[in-house]
Amino acid sequence: MQAELGKTIAFDGPDGVGKTTQLELAAQSLRSRGLSVYATHILGGTPIGEALRNIIFSRLPRPPLTNLHINLAIYQALAADLAQHRRETDVILLDRSPLSLVAYQVFGDGLERKTGFAACQDSIKALGLDAILVFTAPKEILENRRSARHGKTSDYFEEQMHTYHARTIDGYAEAIEHFKPQTIEASDSIEQIH
């Protein structure tokens, strides 16, 4: 008889929606119930993934297809790592999901739609995701939250213009419609959302 594998759940949504905070709260809650939890982020998570993450978040100019290939290389290394953790852990929580390819690469950077959607579908399967939770909020709330943390973080994505973030929000809406993940309205307080 084969042992039951741990569940893999990704938390996703536009910048400023609070997904990382909710992931951390979920991890604490699950651990308090006696479950073993492995939490990591989809862009990184392994030594090679972390090195490539530095490139993705850098200000190096590059075409959207290059970013896609970097993301896919990160996902490939992470998929192998997650397979091991799935055998040893009750729950794996991922900060972001392949839906971010649609939001950031297709809508944000202008990657060809068919290529981005196919890469997203293949990556969901490769990572063995059992569920994707996408946190959503109106554009005005997300803009206010990003403005409140302005200067606290500084990477390629945080420094993009308002129009870029508006496109990524539209990308998440399209990804939700296409891939049908679970959505959670995240306009309320952190405690209410949790």
Backbone as a chain_set.jsonl record, in Angstrom:
{"seq": "MQAELGKTIAFDGPDGVGKTTQLELAAQSLRSRGLSVYATHILGGTPIGEALRNIIFSRLPRPPLTNLHINLAIYQALAADLAQHRRETDVILLDRSPLSLVAYQVFGDGLERKTGFAACQDSIKALGLDAILVFTAPKEILENRRSARHGKTSDYFEEQMHTYHARTIDGYAEAIEHFKPQTIEASDSIEQIH", "coords": {"N": [[0.844, -1.185, 0.0], [0.579, 2.181, -0.874], [1.965, 5.076, 0.652], [0.138, 7.984, 1.688], [0.498, 11.036, -0.021], [1.685, 14.358, 0.765], [-0.259, 17.384, 0.57], [-0.258, 19.967, -1.882], [-0.457, 23.362, -2.002], [-0.99, 26.399, -3.585], [-0.604, 29.875, -3.078], [-1.771, 32.791, -4.474], [-1.94, 35.874, -6.383], [-2.366, 39.398, -7.215], [0.267, 41.88, -6.75], [0.365, 43.239, -3.523], [-1.982, 42.163, -2.543], [-1.911, 40.55, -0.316], [-1.225, 37.862, -0.136], [1.152, 36.565, 0.739], [1.231, 37.139, 3.45], [-1.135, 35.808, 4.228], [-0.43, 33.194, 3.568], [1.627, 32.727, 5.442], [0.139, 32.91, 7.822], [-1.606, 30.758, 7.44], [0.24, 28.648, 7.452], [1.156, 28.781, 10.131], [-1.256, 28.211, 11.457], [-1.859, 25.61, 10.534], [0.379, 24.213, 11.505], [-0.057, 24.528, 14.228], [-2.073, 22.776, 14.558], [-0.838, 20.391, 14.503], [0.153, 19.469, 12.077], [2.711, 18.819, 9.648], [4.439, 21.291, 7.865], [5.686, 22.62, 4.885], [6.874, 25.513, 3.621], [7.418, 27.6, 0.865], [8.606, 29.671, -1.871], [7.462, 30.058, -5.236], [9.068, 31.204, -7.151], [12.047, 30.491, -6.891], [13.12, 28.674, -4.134], [14.903, 26.518, -4.393], [18.485, 25.953, -4.51], [19.479, 26.611, -7.187], [17.182, 27.777, -8.137], [16.947, 30.025, -6.473], [19.175, 31.505, -7.287], [18.46, 32.036, -9.943], [16.158, 33.471, -9.413], [17.179, 35.873, -8.49], [17.995, 36.968, -10.904], [15.554, 37.249, -12.283], [14.339, 39.203, -10.678], [16.012, 41.291, -11.056], [17.142, 44.344, -12.638], [17.98, 43.91, -15.179], [17.75, 44.348, -18.627], [15.6, 42.462, -20.758], [13.987, 40.262, -23.118], [10.46, 39.254, -23.02], [10.215, 36.456, -23.502], [12.596, 35.427, -22.574], [12.335, 35.786, -19.807], [10.238, 33.977, -19.41], [11.523, 31.516, -19.942], [13.422, 31.505, -17.891], [11.714, 31.408, -15.666], [10.547, 28.867, -16.136], [12.769, 27.204, -15.855], [13.297, 27.563, -13.147], [10.917, 26.473, -12.088], [11.172, 23.808, -12.908], [13.353, 22.82, -11.401], [12.256, 23.213, -8.875], [10.021, 21.513, -8.949], [11.118, 18.929, -8.767], [12.22, 19.084, -6.2], [9.907, 19.511, -4.667], [8.598, 17.091, -5.01], [10.035, 15.369, -3.358], [9.592, 16.609, -0.829], [6.838, 16.248, -0.669], [6.574, 13.604, 0.031], [7.388, 13.643, 2.637], [6.065, 15.541, 4.124], [3.07, 16.965, 5.468], [1.649, 19.171, 4.382], [2.341, 21.349, 1.719], [3.048, 24.667, 1.133], [2.922, 27.135, -1.277], [4.216, 30.23, -2.256], [2.896, 32.06, -4.606], [1.91, 30.937, -7.922], [1.872, 29.069, -11.05], [0.005, 30.634, -12.401], [0.859, 33.193, -12.255], [2.516, 33.472, -14.434], [0.775, 34.037, -16.53], [-0.294, 36.469, -15.614], [2.004, 38.195, -15.185], [3.944, 37.679, -17.249], [2.455, 37.384, -19.698], [0.33, 39.385, -19.629], [1.557, 41.552, -18.244], [4.219, 41.849, -19.377], [3.913, 41.325, -22.092], [4.231, 38.848, -23.377], [3.599, 36.348, -25.842], [0.314, 35.23, -25.999], [-0.73, 32.514, -26.368], [1.571, 30.962, -25.937], [2.22, 31.654, -23.268], [-0.094, 30.798, -21.811], [-0.071, 28.05, -22.346], [2.379, 27.323, -21.168], [1.766, 27.899, -18.519], [-0.287, 26.009, -17.967], [1.144, 23.573, -18.323], [3.036, 23.888, -16.288], [1.524, 23.932, -13.932], [0.72, 21.281, -13.822], [3.262, 19.986, -13.743], [4.29, 20.852, -11.283], [2.602, 19.599, -9.548], [0.278, 20.608, -8.262], [-2.286, 20.667, -5.874], [-4.198, 22.492, -5.205], [-5.004, 25.873, -6.015], [-5.085, 28.968, -4.601], [-6.381, 32.038, -5.216], [-6.033, 35.271, -4.311], [-8.016, 38.145, -4.349], [-8.708, 41.616, -4.987], [-10.136, 44.909, -5.292], [-8.733, 47.17, -7.759], [-8.079, 49.723, -6.729], [-7.691, 49.321, -3.974], [-5.499, 47.564, -4.025], [-3.588, 49.246, -5.19], [-3.346, 51.212, -3.19], [-2.292, 49.643, -1.092], [0.153, 48.829, -2.223], [1.35, 51.331, -2.491], [1.6, 52.05, 0.191], [3.657, 50.425, 1.062], [5.732, 51.297, -0.424], [9.117, 51.792, -1.144], [9.926, 50.126, 0.895], [10.47, 47.693, -0.198], [12.362, 46.793, -3.061], [12.425, 45.898, -6.182], [12.472, 44.624, -9.543], [9.72, 44.213, -10.223], [8.28, 45.571, -8.238], [8.966, 48.172, -8.846], [7.67, 48.815, -11.167], [5.456, 50.704, -13.284], [2.176, 52.091, -12.555], [0.401, 51.361, -14.601], [1.464, 48.946, -15.497], [1.017, 47.254, -13.281], [-1.765, 47.372, -13.291], [-2.282, 45.981, -15.645], [-1.33, 43.444, -14.883], [-3.176, 42.753, -12.925], [-5.455, 42.52, -14.507], [-4.547, 40.327, -15.911], [-4.536, 38.34, -13.939], [-7.317, 38.164, -13.563], [-8.077, 37.109, -16.034], [-6.669, 34.68, -15.962], [-7.958, 33.452, -13.818], [-10.512, 33.111, -14.898], [-9.908, 31.333, -16.978], [-8.451, 29.088, -15.84], [-9.814, 28.425, -13.532], [-9.263, 28.552, -10.598], [-9.575, 28.401, -6.962], [-10.984, 31.289, -5.539], [-10.408, 34.053, -3.342], [-11.783, 36.73, -1.733], [-10.031, 39.578, -0.859], [-10.266, 42.068, 0.394], [-10.869, 42.825, 2.96], [-9.845, 43.009, 6.464], [-6.709, 41.627, 7.589], [-7.132, 39.619, 9.509], [-9.856, 38.942, 9.106], [-9.759, 37.908, 6.509], [-8.066, 35.724, 6.861]], "CA": [[0.0, 0.0, 0.0], [1.387, 3.389, -1.006], [1.68, 6.112, 1.646], [-0.504, 9.177, 1.145], [1.419, 12.152, -0.192], [1.236, 15.645, 1.253], [-0.981, 18.249, -0.355], [0.473, 21.16, -2.318], [-1.405, 24.464, -2.195], [-0.339, 27.651, -3.962], [-1.287, 31.134, -2.756], [-1.395, 33.701, -5.552], [-2.711, 37.1, -6.538], [-1.572, 40.569, -7.587], [1.078, 42.54, -5.725], [-0.389, 44.026, -2.564], [-3.229, 41.514, -2.156], [-1.733, 39.948, 1.005], [-1.089, 36.403, -0.241], [2.273, 36.086, 1.553], [0.759, 37.215, 4.836], [-2.107, 34.736, 4.44], [0.318, 31.934, 3.547], [2.3, 32.597, 6.738], [-0.893, 32.623, 8.828], [-2.069, 29.382, 7.201], [1.296, 27.741, 7.925], [1.095, 28.771, 11.597], [-2.489, 27.547, 11.864], [-1.717, 24.175, 10.264], [1.365, 23.674, 12.455], [-0.678, 24.478, 15.561], [-2.957, 21.6, 14.542], [0.003, 19.203, 14.493], [0.557, 19.069, 10.727], [4.017, 19.307, 9.195], [4.235, 22.236, 6.764], [6.849, 23.145, 4.183], [6.476, 26.719, 2.896], [8.462, 28.165, 0.01], [8.052, 30.481, -2.954], [7.579, 29.397, -6.53], [10.25, 31.774, -7.817], [13.169, 30.193, -6.001], [12.835, 27.416, -3.475], [16.05, 25.614, -4.49], [19.672, 26.798, -4.737], [19.502, 27.172, -8.538], [16.016, 28.639, -8.233], [17.243, 31.305, -5.816], [20.105, 32.243, -8.162], [17.677, 32.538, -11.081], [15.233, 34.478, -8.87], [17.901, 37.151, -8.485], [17.98, 37.506, -12.26], [14.177, 37.684, -12.576], [14.04, 40.425, -9.94], [16.992, 42.335, -11.382], [16.743, 45.35, -13.627], [18.592, 43.583, -16.466], [16.756, 44.321, -19.713], [15.507, 41.189, -21.467], [12.662, 40.063, -23.729], [9.55, 38.434, -22.213], [10.458, 35.03, -23.678], [13.707, 35.081, -21.686], [11.756, 35.631, -18.465], [9.494, 32.726, -19.379], [12.464, 30.394, -19.836], [13.994, 31.53, -16.535], [10.658, 30.878, -14.787], [10.39, 27.43, -16.351], [13.935, 26.543, -15.254], [13.051, 27.583, -11.699], [9.839, 25.523, -11.808], [11.66, 22.438, -13.1], [14.135, 22.462, -10.214], [11.342, 23.177, -7.735], [9.158, 20.332, -9.055], [11.859, 17.781, -8.215], [12.335, 19.311, -4.76], [8.59, 19.332, -4.062], [8.275, 15.656, -5.01], [10.644, 14.83, -2.136], [8.878, 17.153, 0.332], [5.499, 15.671, -0.654], [6.656, 12.306, 0.719], [7.813, 13.853, 4.027], [5.357, 16.672, 4.72], [1.616, 16.929, 5.32], [1.164, 20.243, 3.518], [3.312, 22.262, 1.116], [2.436, 25.942, 0.774], [3.745, 27.88, -2.23], [3.942, 31.646, -2.481], [2.639, 32.22, -6.043], [1.625, 29.75, -8.72], [2.111, 29.358, -12.47], [-0.903, 31.662, -12.909], [1.618, 34.444, -12.353], [3.034, 33.567, -15.81], [-0.239, 34.736, -17.317], [-0.406, 37.852, -15.144], [3.208, 39.012, -15.341], [4.616, 37.541, -18.538], [1.552, 37.65, -20.818], [-0.327, 40.69, -19.524], [2.492, 42.606, -17.841], [5.376, 42.034, -20.263], [3.556, 41.195, -23.492], [4.529, 37.538, -23.953], [2.536, 35.828, -26.702], [-0.734, 34.639, -25.162], [-0.794, 31.058, -26.489], [2.781, 30.435, -25.295], [2.104, 31.842, -21.826], [-1.139, 29.954, -21.252], [0.393, 26.655, -22.42], [3.418, 27.16, -20.139], [1.064, 27.884, -17.232], [-0.951, 24.702, -17.822], [2.176, 22.55, -18.142], [3.702, 24.097, -15.005], [0.604, 23.493, -12.881], [0.825, 19.823, -13.789], [4.619, 19.587, -13.335], [4.478, 21.135, -9.862], [1.721, 18.736, -8.774], [-0.556, 21.423, -7.377], [-3.605, 20.155, -5.515], [-5.112, 23.631, -5.171], [-4.469, 27.223, -6.157], [-5.941, 29.99, -4.003], [-6.042, 33.355, -5.751], [-6.602, 36.364, -3.529], [-8.382, 39.252, -5.226], [-9.188, 42.855, -4.373], [-10.251, 45.963, -6.298], [-7.476, 47.825, -8.15], [-7.791, 50.859, -5.847], [-7.147, 48.785, -2.717], [-4.152, 47.051, -4.312], [-2.712, 50.404, -5.404], [-3.094, 51.81, -1.873], [-1.401, 48.757, -0.336], [1.499, 48.925, -2.812], [1.875, 52.661, -2.15], [1.936, 52.05, 1.619], [4.937, 49.746, 1.277], [6.717, 51.853, -1.362], [10.408, 52.061, -0.523], [10.29, 49.04, 1.802], [11.044, 46.672, -1.077], [12.762, 47.391, -4.325], [12.849, 44.965, -7.203], [11.957, 44.923, -10.878], [8.27, 44.255, -10.271], [7.798, 46.639, -7.355], [9.256, 49.479, -9.436], [6.911, 49.03, -12.398], [4.449, 51.762, -13.263], [0.796, 51.75, -12.224], [-0.224, 50.697, -15.749], [1.961, 47.562, -15.502], [0.274, 46.533, -12.248], [-3.152, 47.257, -13.757], [-2.301, 44.881, -16.621], [-1.18, 42.156, -14.189], [-4.469, 42.48, -12.283], [-6.292, 41.996, -15.592], [-4.019, 38.995, -16.208], [-5.067, 37.402, -12.939], [-8.736, 37.963, -13.859], [-8.13, 36.193, -17.181], [-6.205, 33.364, -15.501], [-9.035, 32.899, -12.996], [-11.574, 32.676, -15.811], [-9.437, 30.215, -17.796], [-7.982, 27.929, -15.08], [-10.816, 28.146, -12.487], [-8.773, 28.273, -9.243], [-10.384, 28.932, -5.861], [-10.685, 32.701, -5.304], [-10.725, 34.577, -2.013], [-11.848, 38.187, -1.712], [-9.045, 40.003, 0.13], [-10.396, 43.496, 0.674], [-11.076, 43.037, 4.393], [-8.65, 42.993, 7.311], [-5.91, 40.395, 7.564], [-7.78, 38.625, 10.361], [-11.079, 38.484, 8.465], [-9.38, 37.096, 5.347], [-7.539, 34.463, 7.402]], "C": [[0.887, 1.245, 0.0], [0.968, 4.421, 0.043], [1.043, 7.32, 0.962], [0.498, 10.32, 1.1], [0.811, 13.428, 0.363], [0.565, 16.453, 0.165], [-0.163, 19.5, -0.653], [-0.525, 22.233, -2.704], [-0.617, 25.734, -2.496], [-1.228, 28.831, -3.601], [-0.832, 32.156, -3.796], [-2.29, 34.932, -5.549], [-1.796, 38.269, -6.822], [-0.755, 41.117, -6.417], [0.186, 43.389, -4.83], [-1.655, 43.364, -2.059], [-3.128, 40.826, -0.788], [-1.541, 38.451, 1.003], [0.024, 35.87, 0.645], [1.894, 36.1, 3.029], [-0.203, 36.072, 5.135], [-1.44, 33.365, 4.412], [0.992, 31.705, 4.895], [1.305, 32.274, 7.85], [-1.42, 31.199, 8.677], [-1.044, 28.373, 7.707], [1.275, 27.642, 9.448], [-0.115, 27.99, 12.088], [-2.39, 26.034, 11.668], [-0.728, 23.525, 11.231], [0.767, 23.551, 13.855], [-1.646, 23.303, 15.683], [-2.162, 20.298, 14.422], [0.428, 18.706, 13.127], [1.959, 19.588, 10.426], [3.787, 20.126, 7.926], [5.585, 22.642, 6.193], [6.355, 24.325, 3.355], [7.663, 27.254, 2.108], [7.802, 29.037, -1.046], [8.359, 29.828, -4.296], [8.754, 29.945, -7.332], [11.432, 31.642, -6.869], [12.983, 28.806, -5.446], [13.936, 26.368, -3.516], [17.285, 26.487, -4.699], [19.727, 27.412, -6.145], [18.322, 28.117, -8.739], [16.25, 30.006, -7.612], [18.197, 32.153, -6.666], [19.356, 32.834, -9.351], [16.653, 33.585, -10.635], [15.904, 35.853, -8.855], [17.924, 37.79, -9.865], [16.59, 38.036, -12.611], [13.875, 39.026, -11.907], [15.029, 41.563, -10.224], [16.427, 43.296, -12.418], [17.397, 45.102, -14.986], [17.533, 43.593, -17.557], [16.796, 42.98, -20.44], [14.104, 41.057, -22.057], [11.79, 39.152, -22.863], [9.809, 36.935, -22.331], [11.618, 34.555, -22.799], [13.197, 34.882, -20.263], [10.966, 34.333, -18.357], [10.441, 31.552, -19.189], [13.144, 30.344, -18.46], [12.981, 30.97, -15.54], [10.543, 29.373, -14.919], [11.568, 26.645, -15.776], [13.788, 26.491, -13.73], [12.009, 26.525, -11.335], [10.326, 24.079, -11.925], [12.458, 21.973, -11.889], [13.225, 22.321, -8.994], [10.465, 21.93, -7.764], [9.837, 19.091, -8.469], [11.969, 17.888, -6.699], [10.989, 19.053, -4.06], [8.184, 17.865, -4.014], [8.832, 14.987, -3.757], [9.88, 15.306, -0.898], [7.474, 16.559, 0.456], [5.466, 14.33, 0.078], [6.917, 12.474, 2.216], [6.962, 14.854, 4.801], [3.86, 16.534, 4.494], [1.109, 17.943, 4.301], [2.346, 21.074, 3.016], [2.548, 23.517, 0.714], [3.406, 26.715, -0.112], [3.277, 29.318, -2.342], [4.017, 31.879, -3.991], [2.421, 30.866, -6.703], [1.967, 30.06, -10.17], [1.121, 30.358, -13.077], [-0.199, 33.003, -13.038], [2.283, 34.587, -13.726], [2.059, 34.329, -16.693], [-0.271, 36.209, -16.921], [0.809, 38.693, -15.512], [3.848, 38.898, -16.721], [3.69, 37.894, -19.707], [0.99, 39.066, -20.735], [0.638, 41.815, -19.17], [3.552, 42.901, -18.879], [5.07, 41.857, -21.743], [3.975, 39.898, -24.162], [3.329, 37.063, -24.771], [1.588, 34.962, -25.864], [-0.722, 33.103, -25.186], [0.39, 30.406, -25.778], [2.666, 30.512, -23.776], [1.071, 30.943, -21.18], [-0.724, 28.484, -21.275], [1.455, 26.379, -21.355], [2.79, 27.1, -18.752], [0.432, 26.519, -16.984], [0.067, 23.605, -17.55], [2.834, 22.655, -16.765], [2.826, 23.7, -13.826], [0.706, 21.979, -12.713], [2.184, 19.378, -13.251], [4.849, 19.789, -11.844], [3.56, 20.3, -8.968], [0.819, 19.487, -7.816], [-1.912, 20.767, -7.142], [-4.638, 21.269, -5.501], [-4.329, 24.917, -5.392], [-5.506, 28.164, -5.565], [-5.486, 31.334, -4.545], [-6.791, 34.401, -4.943], [-6.84, 37.541, -4.462], [-8.84, 40.444, -4.404], [-9.31, 43.889, -5.484], [-8.906, 46.668, -6.536], [-7.097, 48.958, -7.197], [-7.166, 50.402, -4.528], [-5.73, 48.285, -2.925], [-3.165, 48.198, -4.498], [-2.365, 51.065, -4.071], [-2.122, 50.959, -1.055], [0.024, 48.81, -0.895], [2.14, 50.269, -2.468], [2.332, 52.72, -0.703], [3.276, 51.384, 1.887], [6.028, 50.25, 0.337], [7.999, 52.222, -0.617], [10.86, 50.979, 0.434], [10.888, 47.861, 1.045], [11.391, 47.343, -2.391], [13.279, 46.308, -5.26], [12.182, 45.369, -8.513], [10.444, 45.115, -10.879], [7.694, 45.364, -9.403], [7.975, 48.019, -7.986], [8.486, 49.759, -10.722], [5.826, 50.083, -12.189], [3.064, 51.204, -12.925], [0.133, 50.973, -13.362], [0.214, 49.233, -15.855], [1.163, 46.733, -14.493], [-1.198, 46.376, -12.634], [-3.272, 46.119, -14.769], [-2.173, 43.525, -15.927], [-2.468, 41.78, -13.456], [-5.442, 41.916, -13.318], [-5.847, 40.582, -15.963], [-4.506, 37.961, -15.213], [-6.545, 37.126, -13.193], [-8.899, 36.971, -15.017], [-7.704, 34.782, -16.776], [-7.266, 32.681, -14.642], [-10.139, 32.35, -13.891], [-11.166, 31.406, -16.567], [-9.152, 28.95, -16.976], [-8.893, 27.554, -13.905], [-10.234, 27.783, -11.114], [-9.795, 28.767, -8.209], [-9.997, 30.402, -5.665], [-11.153, 33.11, -3.915], [-10.684, 36.094, -2.092], [-10.982, 38.684, -0.558], [-9.089, 41.488, 0.424], [-10.477, 43.799, 2.167], [-9.756, 43.029, 5.155], [-7.947, 41.643, 7.193], [-6.6, 39.282, 8.345], [-9.051, 38.076, 9.717], [-10.771, 37.57, 7.283], [-8.895, 35.734, 5.823], [-8.67, 33.566, 7.873]], "O": [[1.831, 1.344, 0.784], [-0.221, 4.62, 0.294], [1.36, 7.641, -0.183], [1.248, 10.547, 2.05], [-0.41, 13.574, 0.429], [0.796, 16.228, -1.023], [0.534, 20.023, 0.217], [-1.337, 22.047, -3.61], [0.302, 26.1, -1.762], [-2.443, 28.794, -3.793], [0.368, 32.362, -3.976], [-3.267, 35.011, -4.804], [-0.578, 38.152, -6.686], [-1.051, 40.85, -5.252], [-0.642, 44.16, -5.314], [-2.349, 43.941, -1.222], [-4.153, 40.548, -0.166], [-1.682, 37.818, 2.049], [-0.14, 34.813, 1.253], [2.211, 35.166, 3.765], [-0.099, 35.434, 6.183], [-1.841, 32.467, 5.152], [0.931, 30.6, 5.435], [1.595, 31.456, 8.723], [-1.653, 30.513, 9.672], [-1.403, 27.366, 8.317], [1.365, 26.545, 9.998], [-0.011, 27.199, 13.025], [-2.793, 25.267, 12.542], [-0.965, 22.419, 11.718], [1.047, 22.595, 14.578], [-1.994, 22.891, 16.789], [-2.746, 19.226, 14.258], [1.008, 17.626, 13.02], [2.348, 20.66, 10.889], [3.046, 19.718, 7.032], [6.512, 22.967, 6.934], [5.506, 24.154, 2.48], [8.776, 27.346, 2.626], [6.575, 29.128, -1.106], [9.369, 29.146, -4.464], [9.367, 29.214, -8.111], [11.767, 32.575, -6.139], [12.719, 27.862, -6.191], [13.899, 25.414, -2.739], [17.144, 27.662, -5.039], [19.994, 28.606, -6.282], [18.441, 29.132, -9.425], [15.811, 31.024, -8.148], [18.043, 33.372, -6.751], [19.581, 33.985, -9.727], [16.32, 34.49, -11.401], [15.276, 36.865, -9.167], [17.879, 39.014, -9.986], [16.455, 39.128, -13.163], [13.227, 39.887, -12.503], [14.89, 42.663, -9.689], [15.362, 43.067, -12.99], [17.376, 45.977, -15.851], [16.515, 42.913, -17.429], [17.865, 42.431, -20.706], [13.153, 41.661, -21.562], [12.308, 38.369, -22.066], [9.639, 36.21, -21.351], [11.621, 33.415, -22.334], [13.578, 33.924, -19.59], [11.016, 33.66, -17.327], [10.185, 30.681, -18.358], [13.407, 29.263, -17.934], [13.329, 30.163, -14.678], [10.45, 28.672, -13.912], [11.383, 25.541, -15.264], [14.12, 25.484, -13.105], [12.196, 25.769, -10.382], [9.934, 23.224, -11.13], [12.262, 20.859, -11.404], [13.404, 21.415, -8.179], [10.191, 21.346, -6.716], [9.207, 18.303, -7.763], [11.825, 16.89, -5.994], [10.948, 18.447, -2.99], [7.501, 17.44, -3.082], [8.173, 14.134, -3.162], [9.557, 14.506, -0.02], [6.974, 16.386, 1.567], [4.452, 13.966, 0.673], [6.689, 11.541, 2.986], [7.126, 14.997, 6.013], [3.427, 16.043, 3.451], [0.26, 17.631, 3.466], [3.23, 21.451, 3.785], [1.524, 23.439, 0.035], [4.563, 26.925, 0.252], [2.086, 29.586, -2.503], [5.104, 31.89, -4.569], [2.704, 29.812, -6.133], [2.317, 31.195, -10.49], [1.373, 30.881, -14.163], [-0.606, 33.851, -13.832], [2.585, 35.704, -14.145], [2.462, 35.162, -17.505], [-0.275, 37.09, -17.78], [0.669, 39.775, -16.082], [4.251, 39.906, -17.302], [4.094, 38.624, -20.612], [1.154, 39.857, -21.665], [0.55, 42.908, -19.729], [3.773, 44.059, -19.232], [5.901, 42.212, -22.579], [4.069, 39.841, -25.388], [2.182, 37.347, -24.425], [2.02, 34.079, -25.123], [-0.705, 32.47, -24.13], [0.219, 29.4, -25.088], [2.978, 29.548, -23.077], [1.322, 30.38, -20.114], [-0.997, 27.75, -20.324], [1.437, 25.328, -20.715], [3.238, 26.33, -17.901], [0.599, 25.941, -15.911], [-0.123, 22.794, -16.644], [3.152, 21.64, -16.146], [3.329, 23.186, -12.826], [0.77, 21.47, -11.595], [2.253, 18.493, -12.399], [5.53, 18.984, -11.208], [3.728, 20.297, -7.748], [0.616, 19.054, -6.682], [-2.596, 20.365, -8.083], [-5.818, 21.028, -5.754], [-3.163, 25.036, -5.013], [-6.667, 28.16, -5.977], [-4.334, 31.726, -4.355], [-8.021, 34.413, -4.898], [-5.976, 37.893, -5.265], [-9.3, 40.298, -3.271], [-8.652, 43.761, -6.516], [-8.062, 46.749, -5.644], [-5.919, 49.135, -6.89], [-6.227, 51.023, -4.029], [-4.851, 48.546, -2.104], [-2.034, 48.129, -4.017], [-1.213, 51.437, -3.847], [-1.228, 51.495, -0.4], [0.99, 48.834, -0.133], [3.336, 50.334, -2.187], [3.335, 53.364, -0.393], [3.962, 51.743, 2.844], [7.125, 49.693, 0.304], [7.956, 52.887, 0.418], [12.043, 50.903, 0.763], [11.712, 47.121, 1.582], [10.781, 48.34, -2.777], [14.419, 45.859, -5.146], [11.424, 46.338, -8.569], [9.94, 46.071, -11.468], [6.729, 46.022, -9.791], [7.21, 48.937, -7.688], [8.636, 50.831, -11.308], [5.352, 50.311, -11.076], [2.827, 49.999, -13.003], [-0.615, 50.028, -13.112], [-0.575, 48.378, -16.256], [0.691, 45.642, -14.813], [-1.809, 45.352, -12.331], [-4.253, 45.375, -14.754], [-2.826, 42.562, -16.327], [-2.809, 40.6, -13.379], [-6.165, 40.958, -13.044], [-6.678, 39.735, -16.292], [-4.849, 36.84, -15.588], [-6.992, 35.987, -13.057], [-9.765, 36.097, -14.972], [-8.314, 33.801, -17.202], [-7.451, 31.467, -14.731], [-10.641, 31.249, -13.663], [-11.986, 30.511, -16.771], [-9.564, 27.858, -17.367], [-8.751, 26.468, -13.344], [-10.668, 26.799, -10.516], [-10.754, 29.46, -8.549], [-8.81, 30.726, -5.629], [-12.14, 32.598, -3.388], [-9.668, 36.675, -2.475], [-11.168, 38.268, 0.585], [-8.052, 42.101, 0.676], [-10.183, 44.918, 2.589], [-8.682, 43.041, 4.555], [-8.532, 40.654, 6.751], [-6.646, 38.138, 7.894], [-9.299, 36.872, 9.773], [-11.453, 36.565, 7.081], [-9.266, 34.706, 5.256], [-8.422, 32.462, 8.358]]}, "num_chains": 1, "name": "protein.A"}
